[in-house]
mmCIF file of the C-alpha atoms, coordinates in Angstrom:
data_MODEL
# 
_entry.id   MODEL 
# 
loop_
_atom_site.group_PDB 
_atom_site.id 
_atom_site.type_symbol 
_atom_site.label_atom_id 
_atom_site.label_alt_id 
_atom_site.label_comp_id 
_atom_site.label_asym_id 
_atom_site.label_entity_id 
_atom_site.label_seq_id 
_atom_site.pdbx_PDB_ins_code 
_atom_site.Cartn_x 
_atom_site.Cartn_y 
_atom_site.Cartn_z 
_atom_site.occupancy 
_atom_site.B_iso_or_equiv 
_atom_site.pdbx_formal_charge 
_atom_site.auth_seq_id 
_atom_site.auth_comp_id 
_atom_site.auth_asym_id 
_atom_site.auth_atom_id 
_atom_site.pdbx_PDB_model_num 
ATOM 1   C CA . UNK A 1 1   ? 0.000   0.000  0.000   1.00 0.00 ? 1   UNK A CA 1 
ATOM 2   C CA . UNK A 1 2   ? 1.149   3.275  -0.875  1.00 0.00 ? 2   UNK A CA 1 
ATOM 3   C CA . UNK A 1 3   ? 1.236   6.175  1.485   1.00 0.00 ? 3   UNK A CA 1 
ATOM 4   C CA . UNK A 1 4   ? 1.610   9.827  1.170   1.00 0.00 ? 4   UNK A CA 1 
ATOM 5   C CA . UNK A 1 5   ? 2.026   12.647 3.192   1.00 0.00 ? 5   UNK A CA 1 
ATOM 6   C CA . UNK A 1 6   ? 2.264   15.954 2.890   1.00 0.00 ? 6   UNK A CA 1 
ATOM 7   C CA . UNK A 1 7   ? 4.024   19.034 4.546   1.00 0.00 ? 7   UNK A CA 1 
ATOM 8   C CA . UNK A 1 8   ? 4.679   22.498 3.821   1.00 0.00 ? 8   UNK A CA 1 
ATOM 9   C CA . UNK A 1 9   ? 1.066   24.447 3.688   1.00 0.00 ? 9   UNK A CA 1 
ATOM 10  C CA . UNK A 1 10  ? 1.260   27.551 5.733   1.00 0.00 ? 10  UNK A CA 1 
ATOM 11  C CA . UNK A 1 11  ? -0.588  31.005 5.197   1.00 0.00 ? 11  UNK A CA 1 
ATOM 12  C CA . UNK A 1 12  ? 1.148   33.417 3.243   1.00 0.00 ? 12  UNK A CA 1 
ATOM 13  C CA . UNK A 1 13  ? 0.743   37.083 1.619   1.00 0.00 ? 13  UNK A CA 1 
ATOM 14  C CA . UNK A 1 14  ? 0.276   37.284 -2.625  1.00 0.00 ? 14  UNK A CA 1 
ATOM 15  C CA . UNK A 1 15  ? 3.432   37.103 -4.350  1.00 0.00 ? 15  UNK A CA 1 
ATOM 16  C CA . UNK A 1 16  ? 5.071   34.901 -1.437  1.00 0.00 ? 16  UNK A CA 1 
ATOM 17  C CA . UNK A 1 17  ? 6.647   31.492 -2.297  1.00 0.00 ? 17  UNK A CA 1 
ATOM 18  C CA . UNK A 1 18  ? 5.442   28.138 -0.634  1.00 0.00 ? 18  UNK A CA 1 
ATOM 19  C CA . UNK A 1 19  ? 7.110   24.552 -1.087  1.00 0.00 ? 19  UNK A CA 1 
ATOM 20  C CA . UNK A 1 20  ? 5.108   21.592 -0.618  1.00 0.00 ? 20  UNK A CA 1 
ATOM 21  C CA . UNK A 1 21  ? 6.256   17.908 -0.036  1.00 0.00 ? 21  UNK A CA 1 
ATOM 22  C CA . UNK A 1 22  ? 5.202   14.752 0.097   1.00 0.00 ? 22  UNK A CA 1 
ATOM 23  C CA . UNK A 1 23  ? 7.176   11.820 1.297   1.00 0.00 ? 23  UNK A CA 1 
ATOM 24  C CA . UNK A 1 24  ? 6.295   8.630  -0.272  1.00 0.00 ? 24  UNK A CA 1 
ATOM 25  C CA . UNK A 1 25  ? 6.083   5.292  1.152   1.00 0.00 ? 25  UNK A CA 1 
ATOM 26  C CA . UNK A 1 26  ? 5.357   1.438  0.074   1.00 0.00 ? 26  UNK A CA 1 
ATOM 27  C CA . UNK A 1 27  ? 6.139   -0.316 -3.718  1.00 0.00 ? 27  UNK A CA 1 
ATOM 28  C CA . UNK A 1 28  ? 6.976   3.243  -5.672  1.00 0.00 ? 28  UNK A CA 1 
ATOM 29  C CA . UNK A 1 29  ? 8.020   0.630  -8.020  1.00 0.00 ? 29  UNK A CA 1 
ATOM 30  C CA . UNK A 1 30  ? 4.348   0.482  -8.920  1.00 0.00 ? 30  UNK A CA 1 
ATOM 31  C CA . UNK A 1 31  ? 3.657   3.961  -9.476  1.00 0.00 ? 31  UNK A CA 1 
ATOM 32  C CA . UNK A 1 32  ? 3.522   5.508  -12.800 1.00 0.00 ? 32  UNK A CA 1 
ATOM 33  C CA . UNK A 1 33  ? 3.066   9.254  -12.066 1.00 0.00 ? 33  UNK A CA 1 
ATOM 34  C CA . UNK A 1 34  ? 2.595   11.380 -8.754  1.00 0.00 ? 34  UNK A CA 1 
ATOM 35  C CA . UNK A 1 35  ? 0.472   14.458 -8.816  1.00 0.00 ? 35  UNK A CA 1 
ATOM 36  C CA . UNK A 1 36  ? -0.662  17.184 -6.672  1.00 0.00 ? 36  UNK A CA 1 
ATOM 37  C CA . UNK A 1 37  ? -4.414  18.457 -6.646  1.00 0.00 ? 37  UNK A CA 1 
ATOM 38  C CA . UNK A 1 38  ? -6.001  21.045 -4.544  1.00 0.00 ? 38  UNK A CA 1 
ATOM 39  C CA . UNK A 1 39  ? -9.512  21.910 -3.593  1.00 0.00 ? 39  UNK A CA 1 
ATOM 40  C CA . UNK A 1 40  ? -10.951 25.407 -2.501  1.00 0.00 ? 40  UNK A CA 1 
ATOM 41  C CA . UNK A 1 41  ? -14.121 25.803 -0.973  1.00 0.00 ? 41  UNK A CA 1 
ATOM 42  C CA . UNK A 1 42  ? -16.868 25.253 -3.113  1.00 0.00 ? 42  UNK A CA 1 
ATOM 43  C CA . UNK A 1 43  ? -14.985 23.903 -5.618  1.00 0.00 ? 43  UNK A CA 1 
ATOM 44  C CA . UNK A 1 44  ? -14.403 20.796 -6.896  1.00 0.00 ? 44  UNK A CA 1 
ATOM 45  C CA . UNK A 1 45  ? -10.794 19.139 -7.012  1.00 0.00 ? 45  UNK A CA 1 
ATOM 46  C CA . UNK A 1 46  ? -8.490  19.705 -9.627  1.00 0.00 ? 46  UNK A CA 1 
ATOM 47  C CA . UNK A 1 47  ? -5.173  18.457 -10.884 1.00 0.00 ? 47  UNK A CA 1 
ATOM 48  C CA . UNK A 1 48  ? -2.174  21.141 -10.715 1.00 0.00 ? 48  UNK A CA 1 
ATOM 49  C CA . UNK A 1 49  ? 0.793   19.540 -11.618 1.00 0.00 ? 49  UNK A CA 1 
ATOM 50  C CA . UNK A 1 50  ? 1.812   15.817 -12.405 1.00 0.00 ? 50  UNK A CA 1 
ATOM 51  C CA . UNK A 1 51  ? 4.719   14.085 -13.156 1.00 0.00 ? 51  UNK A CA 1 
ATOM 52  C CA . UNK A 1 52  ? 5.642   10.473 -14.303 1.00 0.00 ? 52  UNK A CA 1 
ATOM 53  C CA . UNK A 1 53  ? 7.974   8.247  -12.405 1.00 0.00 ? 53  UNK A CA 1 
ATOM 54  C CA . UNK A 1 54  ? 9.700   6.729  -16.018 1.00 0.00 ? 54  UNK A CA 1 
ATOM 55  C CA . UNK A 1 55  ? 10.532  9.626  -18.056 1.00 0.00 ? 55  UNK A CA 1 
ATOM 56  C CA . UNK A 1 56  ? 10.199  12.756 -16.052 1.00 0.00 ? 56  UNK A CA 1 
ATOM 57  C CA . UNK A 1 57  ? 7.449   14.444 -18.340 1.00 0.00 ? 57  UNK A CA 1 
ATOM 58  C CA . UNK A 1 58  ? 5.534   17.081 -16.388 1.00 0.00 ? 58  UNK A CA 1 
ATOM 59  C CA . UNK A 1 59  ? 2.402   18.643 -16.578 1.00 0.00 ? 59  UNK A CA 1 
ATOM 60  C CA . UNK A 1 60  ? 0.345   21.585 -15.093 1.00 0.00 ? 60  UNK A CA 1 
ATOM 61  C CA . UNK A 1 61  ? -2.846  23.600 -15.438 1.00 0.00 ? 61  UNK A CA 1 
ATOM 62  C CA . UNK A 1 62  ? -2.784  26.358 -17.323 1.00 0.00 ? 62  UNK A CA 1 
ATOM 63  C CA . UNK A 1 63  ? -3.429  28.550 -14.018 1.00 0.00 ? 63  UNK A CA 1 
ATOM 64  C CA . UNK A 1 64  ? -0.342  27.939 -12.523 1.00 0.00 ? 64  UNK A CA 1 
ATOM 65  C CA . UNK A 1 65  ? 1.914   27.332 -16.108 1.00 0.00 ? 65  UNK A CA 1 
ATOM 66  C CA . UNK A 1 66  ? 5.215   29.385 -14.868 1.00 0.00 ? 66  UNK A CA 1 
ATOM 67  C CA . UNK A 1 67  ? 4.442   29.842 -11.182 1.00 0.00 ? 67  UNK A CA 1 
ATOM 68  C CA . UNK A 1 68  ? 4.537   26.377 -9.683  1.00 0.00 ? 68  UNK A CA 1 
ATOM 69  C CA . UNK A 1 69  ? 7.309   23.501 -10.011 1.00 0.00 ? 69  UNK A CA 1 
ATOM 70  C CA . UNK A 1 70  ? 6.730   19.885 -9.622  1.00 0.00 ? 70  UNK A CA 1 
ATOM 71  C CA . UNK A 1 71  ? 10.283  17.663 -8.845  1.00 0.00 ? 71  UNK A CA 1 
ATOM 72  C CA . UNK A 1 72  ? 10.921  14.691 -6.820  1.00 0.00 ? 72  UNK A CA 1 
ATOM 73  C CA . UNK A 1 73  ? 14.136  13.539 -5.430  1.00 0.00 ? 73  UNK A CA 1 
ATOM 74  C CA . UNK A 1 74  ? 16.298  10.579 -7.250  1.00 0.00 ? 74  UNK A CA 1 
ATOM 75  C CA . UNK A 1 75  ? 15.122  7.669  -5.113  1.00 0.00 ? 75  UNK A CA 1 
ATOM 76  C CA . UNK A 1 76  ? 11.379  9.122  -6.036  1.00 0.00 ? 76  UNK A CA 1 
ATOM 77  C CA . UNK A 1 77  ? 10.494  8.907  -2.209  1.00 0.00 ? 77  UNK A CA 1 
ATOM 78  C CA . UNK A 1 78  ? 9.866   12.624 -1.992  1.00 0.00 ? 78  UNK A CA 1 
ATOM 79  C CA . UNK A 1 79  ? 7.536   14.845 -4.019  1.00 0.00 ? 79  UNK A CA 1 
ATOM 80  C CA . UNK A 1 80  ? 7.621   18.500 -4.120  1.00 0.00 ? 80  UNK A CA 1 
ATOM 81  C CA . UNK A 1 81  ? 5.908   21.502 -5.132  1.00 0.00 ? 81  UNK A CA 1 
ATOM 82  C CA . UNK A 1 82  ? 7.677   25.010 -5.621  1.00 0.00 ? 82  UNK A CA 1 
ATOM 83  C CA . UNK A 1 83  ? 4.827   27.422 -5.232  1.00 0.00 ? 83  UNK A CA 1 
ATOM 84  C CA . UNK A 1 84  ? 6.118   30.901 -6.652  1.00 0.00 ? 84  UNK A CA 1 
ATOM 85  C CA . UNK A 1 85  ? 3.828   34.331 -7.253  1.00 0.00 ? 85  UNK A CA 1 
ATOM 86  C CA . UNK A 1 86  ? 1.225   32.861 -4.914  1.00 0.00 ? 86  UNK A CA 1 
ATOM 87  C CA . UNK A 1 87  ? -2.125  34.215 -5.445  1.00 0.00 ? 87  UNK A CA 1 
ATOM 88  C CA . UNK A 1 88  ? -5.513  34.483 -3.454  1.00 0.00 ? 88  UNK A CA 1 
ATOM 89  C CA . UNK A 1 89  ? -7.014  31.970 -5.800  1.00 0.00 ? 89  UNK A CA 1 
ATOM 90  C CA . UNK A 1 90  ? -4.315  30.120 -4.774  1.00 0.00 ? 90  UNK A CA 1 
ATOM 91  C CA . UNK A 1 91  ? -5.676  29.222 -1.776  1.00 0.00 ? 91  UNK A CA 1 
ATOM 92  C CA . UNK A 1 92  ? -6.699  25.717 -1.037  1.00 0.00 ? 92  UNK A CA 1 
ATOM 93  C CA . UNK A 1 93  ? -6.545  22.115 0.495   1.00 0.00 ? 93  UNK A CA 1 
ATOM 94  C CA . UNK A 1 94  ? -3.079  20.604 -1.623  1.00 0.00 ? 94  UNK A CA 1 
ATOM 95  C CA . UNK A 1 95  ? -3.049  16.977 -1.586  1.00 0.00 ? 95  UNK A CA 1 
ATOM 96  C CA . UNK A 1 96  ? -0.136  14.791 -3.009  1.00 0.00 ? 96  UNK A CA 1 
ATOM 97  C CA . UNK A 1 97  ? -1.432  11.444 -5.402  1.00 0.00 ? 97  UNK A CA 1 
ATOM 98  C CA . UNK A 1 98  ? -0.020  8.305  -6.812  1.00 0.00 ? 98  UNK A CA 1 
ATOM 99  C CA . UNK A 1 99  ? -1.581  6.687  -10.032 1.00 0.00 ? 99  UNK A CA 1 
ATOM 100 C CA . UNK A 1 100 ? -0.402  3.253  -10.270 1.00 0.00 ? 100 UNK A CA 1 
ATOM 101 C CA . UNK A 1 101 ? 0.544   1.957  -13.298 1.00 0.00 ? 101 UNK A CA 1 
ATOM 102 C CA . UNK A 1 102 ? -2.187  1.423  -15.554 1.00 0.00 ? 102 UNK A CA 1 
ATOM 103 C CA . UNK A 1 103 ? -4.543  2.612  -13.708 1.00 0.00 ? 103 UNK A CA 1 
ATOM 104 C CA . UNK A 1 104 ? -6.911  5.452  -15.640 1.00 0.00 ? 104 UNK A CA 1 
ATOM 105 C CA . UNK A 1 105 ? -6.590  7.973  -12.189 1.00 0.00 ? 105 UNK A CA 1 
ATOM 106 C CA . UNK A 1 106 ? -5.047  8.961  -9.068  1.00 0.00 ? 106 UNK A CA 1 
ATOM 107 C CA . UNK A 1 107 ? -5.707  6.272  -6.207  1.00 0.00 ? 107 UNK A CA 1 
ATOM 108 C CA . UNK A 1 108 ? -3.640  6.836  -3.362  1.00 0.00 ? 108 UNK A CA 1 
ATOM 109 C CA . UNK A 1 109 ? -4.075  10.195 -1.770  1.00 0.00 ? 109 UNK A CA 1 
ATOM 110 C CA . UNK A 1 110 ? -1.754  12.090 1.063   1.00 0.00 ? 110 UNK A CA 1 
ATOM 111 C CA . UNK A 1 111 ? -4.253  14.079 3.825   1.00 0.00 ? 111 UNK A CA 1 
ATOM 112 C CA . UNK A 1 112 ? -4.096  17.326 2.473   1.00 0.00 ? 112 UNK A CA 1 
ATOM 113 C CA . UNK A 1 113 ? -1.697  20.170 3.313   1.00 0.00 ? 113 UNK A CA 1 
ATOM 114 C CA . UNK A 1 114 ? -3.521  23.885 3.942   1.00 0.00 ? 114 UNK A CA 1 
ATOM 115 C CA . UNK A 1 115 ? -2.122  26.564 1.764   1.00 0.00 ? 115 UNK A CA 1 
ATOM 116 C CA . UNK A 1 116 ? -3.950  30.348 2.297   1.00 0.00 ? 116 UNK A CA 1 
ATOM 117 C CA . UNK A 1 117 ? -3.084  32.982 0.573   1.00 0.00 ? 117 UNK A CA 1 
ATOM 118 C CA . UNK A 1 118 ? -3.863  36.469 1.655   1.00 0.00 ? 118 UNK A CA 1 
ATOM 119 C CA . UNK A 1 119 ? -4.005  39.720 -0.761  1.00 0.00 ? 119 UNK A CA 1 
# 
């Protein structure tokens, strides 16, 4: 069983910097790409940033394209997130998430890290 958790939320003013992590646990050798989401009130939750365990290849949503950085370290046992230019719609629940390999979506999820950002 995989298990994630998360660190690194704190409340911070617009333009501040944030950097998330997850540390990783159980057969990584199963996972195919880790991901963060986050959910804000109301809303539902959303993929930011992904990034596949064999080749690297990253992804993000268009609303954070240039501001945010996914990496893990070399052994793939720690996943972070470089949050840069934070803005209020920044704010939200960040959770980390493992997709196993060939599996159509995210199925292990970390608790959730709090990140609030204040204009």
């Amino acid at each position: 069983q995989v298990q994630l958790v998360e660190s690194g939320g704190d409340s911070v003013q617009a333009g501040g910097s944030l950097k998330l992590s997850c540390a990783v646990s159980g057969p990584i050798w199963s996972i195919c790409e880790m991901g963060w989401h986050r959910q804000a009130p109301g809303k539902e939750r959303e993929l930011v940033s992904g990034i596949r365990n064999d080749d690297g290849n990253v992804r993000y949503a268009d609303p954070v394209k240039g501001r945010f950085t996914i990496s893990q370290d070399s052994a793939k046992k720690t996943l972070y997130l470089q949050m840069n230019s934070l803005k209020s719609e920044d704010t939200a629940v960040y959770f980390c998430a493992a997709k196993r390999c060939g599996a159509v979506s995210f199925g292990y999820w970390g608790q959730g890290t709090q990140v609030t950002v204040s204009s």
